[in-house]
């Protein structure tokens, strides 16, 4: 638990001190530190620690979490519900950052449920008759969740959070693998409820920690730009508990097929060996995933790279030399502590606004003149104007949804960062 708190404190320090480069890693510091804290809490409550008692299962969760989340990233190329801002300048660092972040998704979904289990929370309820309408309804709706977000993304984007839930739930139920449907059928509501509540907790932490980060995601869900908590539309929080349920069913199915039924819910000792067939199947799956991921064009989900002080307009050689002598090396430090020409300060503030980035900030300033003009702009008209300027400058234009996020942040007085 103390190690987790120290990791969180280290991340907060590099963020507060604006340590160049490292300040983009706050989310990793905070989230990994929190998971370590929860794992220690599980052990203190008498449960099996992932780090101490089930390291093999933890390793499997970290590995298979990446392809699990990449399925949603692939969907996002169609539904366009979130973008990433201020990513590291190095593609290698960006890949490492993304890999570590994606590897925490399954642990985030399961650690909180494991903690509730260790604390003895095991609600019971009336058995549910699953075979028949319930089973076919869950499977049928799950199949629609797989297809409809790709066919009608503007209307059915929300269904993506059921894409890995309905069909796997029916398959685990039929195959005899750990199944939430069987839990309900037998009146054992504890596991579904713990996962559901754990998903709510994980979602709140995800969005809370993301809000103050430098490298982060910003939601651009069409029609939901106004009512937000942190960066997330309020209704979007409903998706997190279903993500946790989906994670359980999808991973349970995979463990049944390729891991001889090994499960993260038990300590490593006494679990069955995966076997040669399972090892070969997992290797083949990783190779197939790597080949598919290599062809996946994730760049459309990247709105901006971390802005550099050298990209800020309006700074002459003397200004740059003076700022460097004062220890000001980033646009964030310039905005907070610097004294520079007004044009440079305006560009730096705009570049930091909702992850806009230096390139898009230059276009927005040229079109609107500043925050007052941006806040008063019509989203569709501004988007069309920015698209023209972006074409002339050889820059990828923002989407209408991104422009709405920028405008809303000004008019809603949500800070210019």
mmCIF file of C-alpha atoms in Angstrom:
data_model
loop_
_atom_site.group_PDB
_atom_site.id
_atom_site.type_symbol
_atom_site.label_atom_id
_atom_site.label_comp_id
_atom_site.label_asym_id
_atom_site.label_seq_id
_atom_site.Cartn_x
_atom_site.Cartn_y
_atom_site.Cartn_z
ATOM 1 C CA UNK A 1 0.000 0.000 0.000
ATOM 2 C CA UNK A 2 2.845 2.364 0.854
ATOM 3 C CA UNK A 3 4.580 1.630 -2.446
ATOM 4 C CA UNK A 4 1.394 2.576 -4.273
ATOM 5 C CA UNK A 5 1.115 5.860 -2.382
ATOM 6 C CA UNK A 6 4.768 6.668 -3.117
ATOM 7 C CA UNK A 7 4.231 6.046 -6.846
ATOM 8 C CA UNK A 8 1.199 8.353 -6.828
ATOM 9 C CA UNK A 9 3.201 11.020 -4.953
ATOM 10 C CA UNK A 10 6.037 10.779 -7.487
ATOM 11 C CA UNK A 11 3.592 11.295 -10.343
ATOM 12 C CA UNK A 12 1.983 14.277 -8.610
ATOM 13 C CA UNK A 13 5.415 15.813 -8.055
ATOM 14 C CA UNK A 14 6.542 15.605 -11.696
ATOM 15 C CA UNK A 15 3.164 16.988 -12.775
ATOM 16 C CA UNK A 16 3.201 19.897 -10.321
ATOM 17 C CA UNK A 17 6.822 20.766 -11.075
ATOM 18 C CA UNK A 18 6.199 20.530 -14.843
ATOM 19 C CA UNK A 19 9.159 18.185 -15.331
ATOM 20 C CA UNK A 20 9.485 18.181 -19.102
ATOM 21 C CA UNK A 21 8.521 14.874 -20.677
ATOM 22 C CA UNK A 22 7.739 13.168 -17.377
ATOM 23 C CA UNK A 23 4.758 15.437 -16.771
ATOM 24 C CA UNK A 24 2.961 13.551 -19.543
ATOM 25 C CA UNK A 25 3.127 10.309 -17.526
ATOM 26 C CA UNK A 26 0.958 11.405 -14.573
ATOM 27 C CA UNK A 27 -1.861 9.021 -15.463
ATOM 28 C CA UNK A 28 0.465 6.006 -15.442
ATOM 29 C CA UNK A 29 2.003 7.008 -12.110
ATOM 30 C CA UNK A 30 -1.404 7.570 -10.552
ATOM 31 C CA UNK A 31 -3.195 4.519 -11.941
ATOM 32 C CA UNK A 32 -0.405 1.995 -11.339
ATOM 33 C CA UNK A 33 0.096 3.436 -7.857
ATOM 34 C CA UNK A 34 -3.624 3.130 -7.121
ATOM 35 C CA UNK A 35 -3.726 -0.501 -8.290
ATOM 36 C CA UNK A 36 -0.769 -1.312 -6.040
ATOM 37 C CA UNK A 37 -2.586 0.385 -3.158
ATOM 38 C CA UNK A 38 -5.752 -1.645 -3.808
ATOM 39 C CA UNK A 39 -3.713 -4.850 -4.059
ATOM 40 C CA UNK A 40 -2.181 -4.135 -0.661
ATOM 41 C CA UNK A 41 -5.652 -3.452 0.707
ATOM 42 C CA UNK A 42 -6.845 -6.818 -0.641
ATOM 43 C CA UNK A 43 -4.004 -8.549 1.211
ATOM 44 C CA UNK A 44 -4.704 -6.684 4.455
ATOM 45 C CA UNK A 45 -8.366 -7.689 4.208
ATOM 46 C CA UNK A 46 -7.353 -11.347 4.040
ATOM 47 C CA UNK A 47 -7.646 -11.836 0.284
ATOM 48 C CA UNK A 48 -5.108 -13.168 -2.215
ATOM 49 C CA UNK A 49 -2.770 -10.399 -3.371
ATOM 50 C CA UNK A 50 -2.200 -10.275 -7.119
ATOM 51 C CA UNK A 51 1.436 -9.246 -6.700
ATOM 52 C CA UNK A 52 2.282 -11.741 -3.943
ATOM 53 C CA UNK A 53 -0.113 -14.687 -4.357
ATOM 54 C CA UNK A 54 -1.095 -14.696 -8.023
ATOM 55 C CA UNK A 55 1.715 -13.073 -10.051
ATOM 56 C CA UNK A 56 1.172 -15.450 -12.986
ATOM 57 C CA UNK A 57 -2.458 -14.463 -13.190
ATOM 58 C CA UNK A 58 -1.505 -10.806 -12.887
ATOM 59 C CA UNK A 59 0.966 -11.230 -15.744
ATOM 60 C CA UNK A 60 -1.721 -12.843 -17.888
ATOM 61 C CA UNK A 61 -4.134 -9.999 -17.106
ATOM 62 C CA UNK A 62 -1.535 -7.402 -18.106
ATOM 63 C CA UNK A 63 -0.763 -9.182 -21.389
ATOM 64 C CA UNK A 64 -4.337 -9.889 -22.484
ATOM 65 C CA UNK A 65 -5.590 -6.514 -21.374
ATOM 66 C CA UNK A 66 -3.873 -4.918 -24.383
ATOM 67 C CA UNK A 67 -5.747 -6.780 -27.166
ATOM 68 C CA UNK A 68 -8.953 -6.546 -25.116
ATOM 69 C CA UNK A 69 -8.799 -2.749 -25.071
ATOM 70 C CA UNK A 70 -7.509 -2.479 -28.637
ATOM 71 C CA UNK A 71 -10.842 -3.899 -29.807
ATOM 72 C CA UNK A 72 -12.499 -0.750 -28.433
ATOM 73 C CA UNK A 73 -9.789 1.406 -30.007
ATOM 74 C CA UNK A 74 -10.633 -0.206 -33.347
ATOM 75 C CA UNK A 75 -14.319 0.570 -32.815
ATOM 76 C CA UNK A 76 -13.401 4.158 -32.002
ATOM 77 C CA UNK A 77 -11.949 4.599 -35.492
ATOM 78 C CA UNK A 78 -15.577 4.331 -36.650
ATOM 79 C CA UNK A 79 -17.609 5.824 -33.788
ATOM 80 C CA UNK A 80 -15.042 8.611 -33.125
ATOM 81 C CA UNK A 81 -16.003 9.116 -29.464
ATOM 82 C CA UNK A 82 -12.622 10.055 -27.972
ATOM 83 C CA UNK A 83 -9.277 11.468 -29.044
ATOM 84 C CA UNK A 84 -5.863 11.529 -27.396
ATOM 85 C CA UNK A 85 -4.062 14.789 -26.776
ATOM 86 C CA UNK A 86 -0.491 15.790 -25.936
ATOM 87 C CA UNK A 87 0.985 12.406 -26.743
ATOM 88 C CA UNK A 88 4.784 12.038 -26.415
ATOM 89 C CA UNK A 89 6.812 13.262 -29.371
ATOM 90 C CA UNK A 90 8.648 9.955 -29.770
ATOM 91 C CA UNK A 91 6.635 7.185 -31.419
ATOM 92 C CA UNK A 92 8.559 4.579 -29.410
ATOM 93 C CA UNK A 93 7.746 6.342 -26.147
ATOM 94 C CA UNK A 94 4.135 6.742 -27.274
ATOM 95 C CA UNK A 95 3.882 3.000 -28.008
ATOM 96 C CA UNK A 96 5.332 2.157 -24.604
ATOM 97 C CA UNK A 97 3.022 4.626 -22.877
ATOM 98 C CA UNK A 98 -0.028 3.198 -24.659
ATOM 99 C CA UNK A 99 1.008 -0.386 -23.950
ATOM 100 C CA UNK A 100 1.390 0.257 -20.226
ATOM 101 C CA UNK A 101 -1.887 2.168 -20.054
ATOM 102 C CA UNK A 102 -3.855 -0.461 -21.987
ATOM 103 C CA UNK A 103 -2.320 -3.227 -19.842
ATOM 104 C CA UNK A 104 -4.066 -1.825 -16.759
ATOM 105 C CA UNK A 105 -7.628 -2.094 -18.127
ATOM 106 C CA UNK A 106 -8.372 -5.670 -17.029
ATOM 107 C CA UNK A 107 -6.706 -5.198 -13.615
ATOM 108 C CA UNK A 108 -8.739 -2.017 -13.158
ATOM 109 C CA UNK A 109 -11.935 -3.939 -13.892
ATOM 110 C CA UNK A 110 -11.078 -6.819 -11.521
ATOM 111 C CA UNK A 111 -9.052 -5.375 -8.619
ATOM 112 C CA UNK A 112 -11.964 -3.457 -7.111
ATOM 113 C CA UNK A 113 -14.252 -6.482 -7.353
ATOM 114 C CA UNK A 114 -11.541 -8.586 -5.680
ATOM 115 C CA UNK A 115 -11.302 -6.019 -2.880
ATOM 116 C CA UNK A 116 -15.052 -6.126 -2.283
ATOM 117 C CA UNK A 117 -14.811 -9.915 -2.193
ATOM 118 C CA UNK A 118 -11.973 -9.790 0.349
ATOM 119 C CA UNK A 119 -14.059 -7.426 2.477
ATOM 120 C CA UNK A 120 -16.759 -10.079 2.567
ATOM 121 C CA UNK A 121 -19.393 -8.417 0.406
ATOM 122 C CA UNK A 122 -21.426 -11.266 -1.070
ATOM 123 C CA UNK A 123 -25.039 -10.235 -1.769
ATOM 124 C CA UNK A 124 -27.586 -12.928 -2.566
ATOM 125 C CA UNK A 125 -30.806 -12.685 -4.510
ATOM 126 C CA UNK A 126 -33.591 -14.621 -6.105
ATOM 127 C CA UNK A 127 -32.525 -17.025 -8.857
ATOM 128 C CA UNK A 128 -33.162 -15.866 -12.413
ATOM 129 C CA UNK A 129 -34.426 -18.280 -15.033
ATOM 130 C CA UNK A 130 -31.759 -17.894 -17.706
ATOM 131 C CA UNK A 131 -32.485 -20.635 -20.227
ATOM 132 C CA UNK A 132 -34.936 -19.456 -22.814
ATOM 133 C CA UNK A 133 -35.841 -15.789 -23.360
ATOM 134 C CA UNK A 134 -33.126 -14.334 -21.100
ATOM 135 C CA UNK A 135 -30.338 -16.349 -22.702
ATOM 136 C CA UNK A 136 -31.484 -15.599 -26.250
ATOM 137 C CA UNK A 137 -32.162 -11.967 -25.401
ATOM 138 C CA UNK A 138 -28.676 -11.454 -23.965
ATOM 139 C CA UNK A 139 -27.026 -13.216 -26.892
ATOM 140 C CA UNK A 140 -29.139 -11.463 -29.527
ATOM 141 C CA UNK A 141 -28.627 -8.015 -28.072
ATOM 142 C CA UNK A 142 -24.911 -8.744 -27.737
ATOM 143 C CA UNK A 143 -24.740 -9.647 -31.434
ATOM 144 C CA UNK A 144 -26.454 -6.357 -32.304
ATOM 145 C CA UNK A 145 -23.898 -4.535 -30.130
ATOM 146 C CA UNK A 146 -21.137 -6.031 -32.255
ATOM 147 C CA UNK A 147 -22.622 -4.888 -35.560
ATOM 148 C CA UNK A 148 -24.743 -1.767 -35.137
ATOM 149 C CA UNK A 149 -21.982 0.634 -33.910
ATOM 150 C CA UNK A 150 -20.217 -0.079 -37.204
ATOM 151 C CA UNK A 151 -23.364 0.377 -39.331
ATOM 152 C CA UNK A 152 -24.932 3.402 -37.616
ATOM 153 C CA UNK A 153 -22.149 4.857 -35.447
ATOM 154 C CA UNK A 154 -23.876 8.172 -34.749
ATOM 155 C CA UNK A 155 -26.969 6.508 -33.269
ATOM 156 C CA UNK A 156 -25.543 3.270 -31.863
ATOM 157 C CA UNK A 157 -22.109 4.319 -30.545
ATOM 158 C CA UNK A 158 -23.201 3.508 -26.972
ATOM 159 C CA UNK A 159 -23.773 -0.145 -27.875
ATOM 160 C CA UNK A 160 -20.033 -0.700 -28.238
ATOM 161 C CA UNK A 161 -19.847 -1.365 -24.478
ATOM 162 C CA UNK A 162 -21.943 -4.479 -24.989
ATOM 163 C CA UNK A 163 -19.943 -5.798 -27.924
ATOM 164 C CA UNK A 164 -17.840 -8.102 -25.731
ATOM 165 C CA UNK A 165 -20.560 -8.882 -23.194
ATOM 166 C CA UNK A 166 -23.638 -10.564 -24.669
ATOM 167 C CA UNK A 167 -22.187 -13.260 -26.927
ATOM 168 C CA UNK A 168 -19.316 -14.218 -24.549
ATOM 169 C CA UNK A 169 -21.836 -14.367 -21.674
ATOM 170 C CA UNK A 170 -23.925 -16.966 -23.497
ATOM 171 C CA UNK A 171 -20.852 -18.941 -24.560
ATOM 172 C CA UNK A 172 -19.379 -19.105 -21.043
ATOM 173 C CA UNK A 173 -22.784 -20.169 -19.749
ATOM 174 C CA UNK A 174 -23.080 -22.939 -22.349
ATOM 175 C CA UNK A 175 -19.450 -24.123 -22.064
ATOM 176 C CA UNK A 176 -19.394 -24.378 -18.277
ATOM 177 C CA UNK A 177 -16.829 -21.619 -17.775
ATOM 178 C CA UNK A 178 -17.202 -19.071 -14.947
ATOM 179 C CA UNK A 179 -20.343 -17.222 -16.035
ATOM 180 C CA UNK A 180 -22.350 -14.305 -14.721
ATOM 181 C CA UNK A 181 -25.521 -15.792 -16.196
ATOM 182 C CA UNK A 182 -24.976 -18.974 -14.191
ATOM 183 C CA UNK A 183 -24.367 -16.880 -11.092
ATOM 184 C CA UNK A 184 -27.763 -15.233 -11.571
ATOM 185 C CA UNK A 185 -29.397 -18.563 -12.340
ATOM 186 C CA UNK A 186 -28.170 -19.942 -9.009
ATOM 187 C CA UNK A 187 -29.044 -16.818 -7.038
ATOM 188 C CA UNK A 188 -25.387 -15.905 -6.474
ATOM 189 C CA UNK A 189 -25.511 -12.173 -7.180
ATOM 190 C CA UNK A 190 -22.244 -11.398 -5.425
ATOM 191 C CA UNK A 191 -19.843 -11.591 -8.369
ATOM 192 C CA UNK A 192 -21.997 -9.632 -10.862
ATOM 193 C CA UNK A 193 -22.715 -6.933 -8.268
ATOM 194 C CA UNK A 194 -19.066 -6.680 -7.183
ATOM 195 C CA UNK A 195 -17.936 -6.326 -10.788
ATOM 196 C CA UNK A 196 -20.657 -3.762 -11.494
ATOM 197 C CA UNK A 197 -19.774 -1.641 -8.452
ATOM 198 C CA UNK A 198 -16.059 -2.092 -9.121
ATOM 199 C CA UNK A 199 -16.623 -0.794 -12.651
ATOM 200 C CA UNK A 200 -18.326 2.305 -11.265
ATOM 201 C CA UNK A 201 -15.357 2.956 -8.957
ATOM 202 C CA UNK A 202 -12.828 2.321 -11.725
ATOM 203 C CA UNK A 203 -14.673 4.649 -14.106
ATOM 204 C CA UNK A 204 -14.794 7.486 -11.600
ATOM 205 C CA UNK A 205 -11.074 7.111 -10.907
ATOM 206 C CA UNK A 206 -10.211 6.795 -14.602
ATOM 207 C CA UNK A 207 -11.925 10.056 -15.441
ATOM 208 C CA UNK A 208 -10.826 11.911 -12.304
ATOM 209 C CA UNK A 209 -7.159 11.042 -12.807
ATOM 210 C CA UNK A 210 -7.403 11.746 -16.535
ATOM 211 C CA UNK A 211 -8.826 15.248 -16.047
ATOM 212 C CA UNK A 212 -5.647 16.763 -14.617
ATOM 213 C CA UNK A 213 -3.255 14.822 -16.851
ATOM 214 C CA UNK A 214 -1.166 16.274 -19.669
ATOM 215 C CA UNK A 215 -1.328 13.259 -21.968
ATOM 216 C CA UNK A 216 -4.973 12.215 -21.803
ATOM 217 C CA UNK A 217 -8.146 11.506 -23.730
ATOM 218 C CA UNK A 218 -10.923 13.986 -24.519
ATOM 219 C CA UNK A 219 -14.425 12.831 -25.414
ATOM 220 C CA UNK A 220 -16.031 14.081 -28.609
ATOM 221 C CA UNK A 221 -19.334 12.188 -28.476
ATOM 222 C CA UNK A 222 -21.703 13.907 -30.949
ATOM 223 C CA UNK A 223 -24.560 15.630 -29.153
ATOM 224 C CA UNK A 224 -23.035 15.183 -25.687
ATOM 225 C CA UNK A 225 -20.581 18.097 -25.600
ATOM 226 C CA UNK A 226 -22.478 20.094 -22.976
ATOM 227 C CA UNK A 227 -23.164 17.948 -19.919
ATOM 228 C CA UNK A 228 -19.873 16.582 -18.644
ATOM 229 C CA UNK A 229 -18.178 15.536 -15.439
ATOM 230 C CA UNK A 230 -14.414 15.845 -15.920
ATOM 231 C CA UNK A 231 -13.969 15.077 -19.651
ATOM 232 C CA UNK A 232 -16.743 12.471 -19.729
ATOM 233 C CA UNK A 233 -20.369 13.101 -20.758
ATOM 234 C CA UNK A 234 -22.514 12.287 -17.722
ATOM 235 C CA UNK A 235 -24.339 9.425 -19.439
ATOM 236 C CA UNK A 236 -20.986 7.956 -20.420
ATOM 237 C CA UNK A 237 -20.339 6.840 -16.843
ATOM 238 C CA UNK A 238 -23.031 4.213 -17.355
ATOM 239 C CA UNK A 239 -20.645 2.389 -19.677
ATOM 240 C CA UNK A 240 -17.967 1.648 -17.062
ATOM 241 C CA UNK A 241 -19.825 -1.029 -15.053
ATOM 242 C CA UNK A 242 -20.755 -2.772 -18.298
ATOM 243 C CA UNK A 243 -17.109 -2.612 -19.367
ATOM 244 C CA UNK A 244 -16.224 -4.503 -16.167
ATOM 245 C CA UNK A 245 -18.901 -7.124 -16.878
ATOM 246 C CA UNK A 246 -17.664 -7.410 -20.470
ATOM 247 C CA UNK A 247 -14.081 -7.812 -19.277
ATOM 248 C CA UNK A 248 -15.096 -10.690 -17.014
ATOM 249 C CA UNK A 249 -17.058 -12.577 -19.672
ATOM 250 C CA UNK A 250 -14.543 -12.051 -22.468
ATOM 251 C CA UNK A 251 -11.573 -13.026 -20.296
ATOM 252 C CA UNK A 252 -13.436 -16.003 -18.793
ATOM 253 C CA UNK A 253 -14.167 -17.295 -22.292
ATOM 254 C CA UNK A 254 -10.541 -16.859 -23.317
ATOM 255 C CA UNK A 255 -9.262 -18.609 -20.183
ATOM 256 C CA UNK A 256 -11.639 -21.504 -20.798
ATOM 257 C CA UNK A 257 -10.497 -21.901 -24.408
ATOM 258 C CA UNK A 258 -6.754 -21.283 -24.137
ATOM 259 C CA UNK A 259 -5.729 -21.334 -20.460
ATOM 260 C CA UNK A 260 -7.200 -24.624 -19.215
ATOM 261 C CA UNK A 261 -9.710 -22.725 -17.103
ATOM 262 C CA UNK A 262 -7.125 -20.807 -15.058
ATOM 263 C CA UNK A 263 -8.770 -17.785 -13.485
ATOM 264 C CA UNK A 264 -7.620 -14.520 -11.941
ATOM 265 C CA UNK A 265 -9.971 -15.144 -9.011
ATOM 266 C CA UNK A 266 -7.665 -17.774 -7.493
ATOM 267 C CA UNK A 267 -4.044 -17.809 -6.327
ATOM 268 C CA UNK A 268 -1.467 -19.372 -8.646
ATOM 269 C CA UNK A 269 -0.867 -22.390 -6.413
ATOM 270 C CA UNK A 270 -3.126 -25.287 -7.291
ATOM 271 C CA UNK A 271 -4.321 -23.896 -10.630
ATOM 272 C CA UNK A 272 -4.235 -26.285 -13.619
ATOM 273 C CA UNK A 273 -1.336 -26.190 -16.071
ATOM 274 C CA UNK A 274 -2.111 -24.411 -19.319
ATOM 275 C CA UNK A 275 -0.685 -27.266 -21.381
ATOM 276 C CA UNK A 276 1.041 -27.286 -24.747
ATOM 277 C CA UNK A 277 -2.178 -26.767 -26.704
ATOM 278 C CA UNK A 278 -3.028 -23.726 -24.644
ATOM 279 C CA UNK A 279 0.477 -22.297 -24.996
ATOM 280 C CA UNK A 280 0.432 -22.708 -28.776
ATOM 281 C CA UNK A 281 -3.038 -21.186 -29.022
ATOM 282 C CA UNK A 282 -1.980 -18.163 -26.974
ATOM 283 C CA UNK A 283 1.169 -17.669 -29.049
ATOM 284 C CA UNK A 284 -0.884 -17.871 -32.249
ATOM 285 C CA UNK A 285 -3.373 -15.350 -30.846
ATOM 286 C CA UNK A 286 -0.596 -12.916 -29.906
ATOM 287 C CA UNK A 287 0.978 -13.221 -33.355
ATOM 288 C CA UNK A 288 -2.392 -12.638 -35.030
ATOM 289 C CA UNK A 289 -3.097 -9.658 -32.787
ATOM 290 C CA UNK A 290 0.345 -8.161 -33.459
ATOM 291 C CA UNK A 291 -0.155 -8.503 -37.201
ATOM 292 C CA UNK A 292 -3.615 -6.914 -37.017
ATOM 293 C CA UNK A 293 -2.433 -4.116 -34.717
ATOM 294 C CA UNK A 294 0.397 -3.324 -37.119
ATOM 295 C CA UNK A 295 -2.230 -2.562 -39.760
ATOM 296 C CA UNK A 296 -4.475 -0.576 -37.423
ATOM 297 C CA UNK A 297 -4.250 3.159 -38.264
ATOM 298 C CA UNK A 298 -4.595 4.649 -34.764
ATOM 299 C CA UNK A 299 -3.330 8.087 -35.860
ATOM 300 C CA UNK A 300 -6.894 9.399 -36.471
ATOM 301 C CA UNK A 301 -7.474 9.119 -32.704
ATOM 302 C CA UNK A 302 -4.458 11.360 -31.973
ATOM 303 C CA UNK A 303 -5.393 15.047 -31.947
ATOM 304 C CA UNK A 304 -2.104 16.568 -30.818
ATOM 305 C CA UNK A 305 1.429 15.948 -29.638
ATOM 306 C CA UNK A 306 2.926 17.497 -26.524
ATOM 307 C CA UNK A 307 3.619 21.147 -27.487
ATOM 308 C CA UNK A 308 7.188 22.402 -27.220
ATOM 309 C CA UNK A 309 8.328 25.890 -26.338
ATOM 310 C CA UNK A 310 10.151 26.013 -29.682
ATOM 311 C CA UNK A 311 6.772 25.722 -31.447
ATOM 312 C CA UNK A 312 5.315 28.813 -29.800
ATOM 313 C CA UNK A 313 5.092 31.801 -32.152
ATOM 314 C CA UNK A 314 6.152 35.309 -31.129
ATOM 315 C CA UNK A 315 9.334 34.410 -29.251
ATOM 316 C CA UNK A 316 12.507 35.959 -30.606
ATOM 317 C CA UNK A 317 16.028 34.647 -29.909
ATOM 318 C CA UNK A 318 16.464 37.063 -26.990
ATOM 319 C CA UNK A 319 13.135 35.970 -25.486
ATOM 320 C CA UNK A 320 14.070 32.317 -25.750
ATOM 321 C CA UNK A 321 17.485 32.874 -24.174
ATOM 322 C CA UNK A 322 15.956 34.824 -21.297
ATOM 323 C CA UNK A 323 13.246 32.223 -20.647
ATOM 324 C CA UNK A 324 15.807 29.423 -20.667
ATOM 325 C CA UNK A 325 17.950 31.308 -18.161
ATOM 326 C CA UNK A 326 14.855 31.594 -15.926
ATOM 327 C CA UNK A 327 14.284 27.838 -16.124
ATOM 328 C CA UNK A 328 11.182 28.091 -18.326
ATOM 329 C CA UNK A 329 11.343 25.272 -20.865
ATOM 330 C CA UNK A 330 7.723 24.290 -21.575
ATOM 331 C CA UNK A 331 4.555 26.090 -22.698
ATOM 332 C CA UNK A 332 2.968 25.149 -19.358
ATOM 333 C CA UNK A 333 5.758 26.903 -17.464
ATOM 334 C CA UNK A 334 5.495 29.881 -19.804
ATOM 335 C CA UNK A 335 1.781 30.300 -19.089
ATOM 336 C CA UNK A 336 2.204 29.885 -15.336
ATOM 337 C CA UNK A 337 5.421 31.764 -14.640
ATOM 338 C CA UNK A 338 6.650 33.458 -17.802
ATOM 339 C CA UNK A 339 6.831 37.013 -19.034
ATOM 340 C CA UNK A 340 6.801 37.049 -22.823
ATOM 341 C CA UNK A 341 5.312 39.045 -25.719
ATOM 342 C CA UNK A 342 1.519 38.978 -25.790
ATOM 343 C CA UNK A 343 1.394 37.022 -29.058
ATOM 344 C CA UNK A 344 3.531 34.253 -27.557
ATOM 345 C CA UNK A 345 1.428 34.092 -24.407
ATOM 346 C CA UNK A 346 -1.776 33.888 -26.472
ATOM 347 C CA UNK A 347 -0.379 31.085 -28.612
ATOM 348 C CA UNK A 348 0.837 29.131 -25.572
ATOM 349 C CA UNK A 349 -2.513 29.443 -23.786
ATOM 350 C CA UNK A 350 -4.432 28.386 -26.866
ATOM 351 C CA UNK A 351 -2.077 25.465 -27.528
ATOM 352 C CA UNK A 352 -2.775 24.164 -24.002
ATOM 353 C CA UNK A 353 -6.537 24.671 -24.252
ATOM 354 C CA UNK A 354 -8.232 21.247 -24.098
ATOM 355 C CA UNK A 355 -5.204 19.633 -25.715
ATOM 356 C CA UNK A 356 -5.502 21.732 -28.874
ATOM 357 C CA UNK A 357 -1.776 21.641 -29.645
ATOM 358 C CA UNK A 358 0.474 24.226 -31.258
ATOM 359 C CA UNK A 359 -0.584 23.577 -34.877
ATOM 360 C CA UNK A 360 -4.322 23.823 -34.336
ATOM 361 C CA UNK A 361 -3.876 26.757 -31.948
ATOM 362 C CA UNK A 362 -2.124 28.680 -34.713
ATOM 363 C CA UNK A 363 -5.119 28.110 -37.012
ATOM 364 C CA UNK A 364 -7.667 29.006 -34.343
ATOM 365 C CA UNK A 365 -5.880 32.249 -33.439
ATOM 366 C CA UNK A 366 -5.691 33.239 -37.092
ATOM 367 C CA UNK A 367 -9.415 32.643 -37.507
ATOM 368 C CA UNK A 368 -10.833 33.905 -34.182
ATOM 369 C CA UNK A 369 -8.208 36.259 -32.770
ATOM 370 C CA UNK A 370 -8.287 34.651 -29.307
ATOM 371 C CA UNK A 371 -10.461 33.092 -26.630
ATOM 372 C CA UNK A 372 -13.211 35.709 -26.892
ATOM 373 C CA UNK A 373 -13.628 35.002 -30.583
ATOM 374 C CA UNK A 374 -13.417 31.255 -30.040
ATOM 375 C CA UNK A 375 -16.102 31.303 -27.348
ATOM 376 C CA UNK A 376 -18.470 33.293 -29.567
ATOM 377 C CA UNK A 377 -17.883 31.253 -32.731
ATOM 378 C CA UNK A 378 -20.446 29.082 -34.481
ATOM 379 C CA UNK A 379 -19.062 25.506 -34.402
ATOM 380 C CA UNK A 380 -19.976 24.557 -37.968
ATOM 381 C CA UNK A 381 -18.737 27.806 -39.473
ATOM 382 C CA UNK A 382 -15.500 27.695 -37.484
ATOM 383 C CA UNK A 383 -14.930 24.072 -38.437
ATOM 384 C CA UNK A 384 -15.326 24.890 -42.125
ATOM 385 C CA UNK A 385 -12.909 27.813 -41.829
ATOM 386 C CA UNK A 386 -10.352 25.748 -39.904
ATOM 387 C CA UNK A 387 -10.615 22.950 -42.469
ATOM 388 C CA UNK A 388 -9.697 25.421 -45.214
ATOM 389 C CA UNK A 389 -6.765 26.803 -43.251
ATOM 390 C CA UNK A 390 -5.607 23.314 -42.308
ATOM 391 C CA UNK A 391 -5.591 22.281 -45.962
ATOM 392 C CA UNK A 392 -3.470 25.284 -46.861
ATOM 393 C CA UNK A 393 -1.051 24.594 -43.985
ATOM 394 C CA UNK A 394 -0.854 20.845 -44.587
ATOM 395 C CA UNK A 395 -2.318 20.090 -41.141
ATOM 396 C CA UNK A 396 -4.999 17.515 -40.407
ATOM 397 C CA UNK A 397 -8.195 19.478 -39.648
ATOM 398 C CA UNK A 398 -10.114 19.007 -36.401
ATOM 399 C CA UNK A 399 -13.563 17.449 -36.439
ATOM 400 C CA UNK A 400 -16.750 19.391 -35.706
ATOM 401 C CA UNK A 401 -17.020 17.572 -32.369
ATOM 402 C CA UNK A 402 -13.509 18.668 -31.391
ATOM 403 C CA UNK A 403 -14.297 22.261 -32.295
ATOM 404 C CA UNK A 404 -17.422 22.079 -30.135
ATOM 405 C CA UNK A 405 -15.324 20.839 -27.197
ATOM 406 C CA UNK A 406 -12.957 23.828 -27.572
ATOM 407 C CA UNK A 407 -15.816 26.322 -27.771
ATOM 408 C CA UNK A 408 -17.727 24.789 -24.902
ATOM 409 C CA UNK A 409 -14.626 24.882 -22.675
ATOM 410 C CA UNK A 410 -14.340 28.643 -23.190
ATOM 411 C CA UNK A 411 -18.008 29.507 -22.752
ATOM 412 C CA UNK A 412 -18.269 27.131 -19.780
ATOM 413 C CA UNK A 413 -15.168 28.663 -18.195
ATOM 414 C CA UNK A 414 -13.507 25.264 -17.775
ATOM 415 C CA UNK A 415 -9.954 26.558 -17.817
ATOM 416 C CA UNK A 416 -7.578 27.293 -20.659
ATOM 417 C CA UNK A 417 -5.112 24.457 -20.530
#
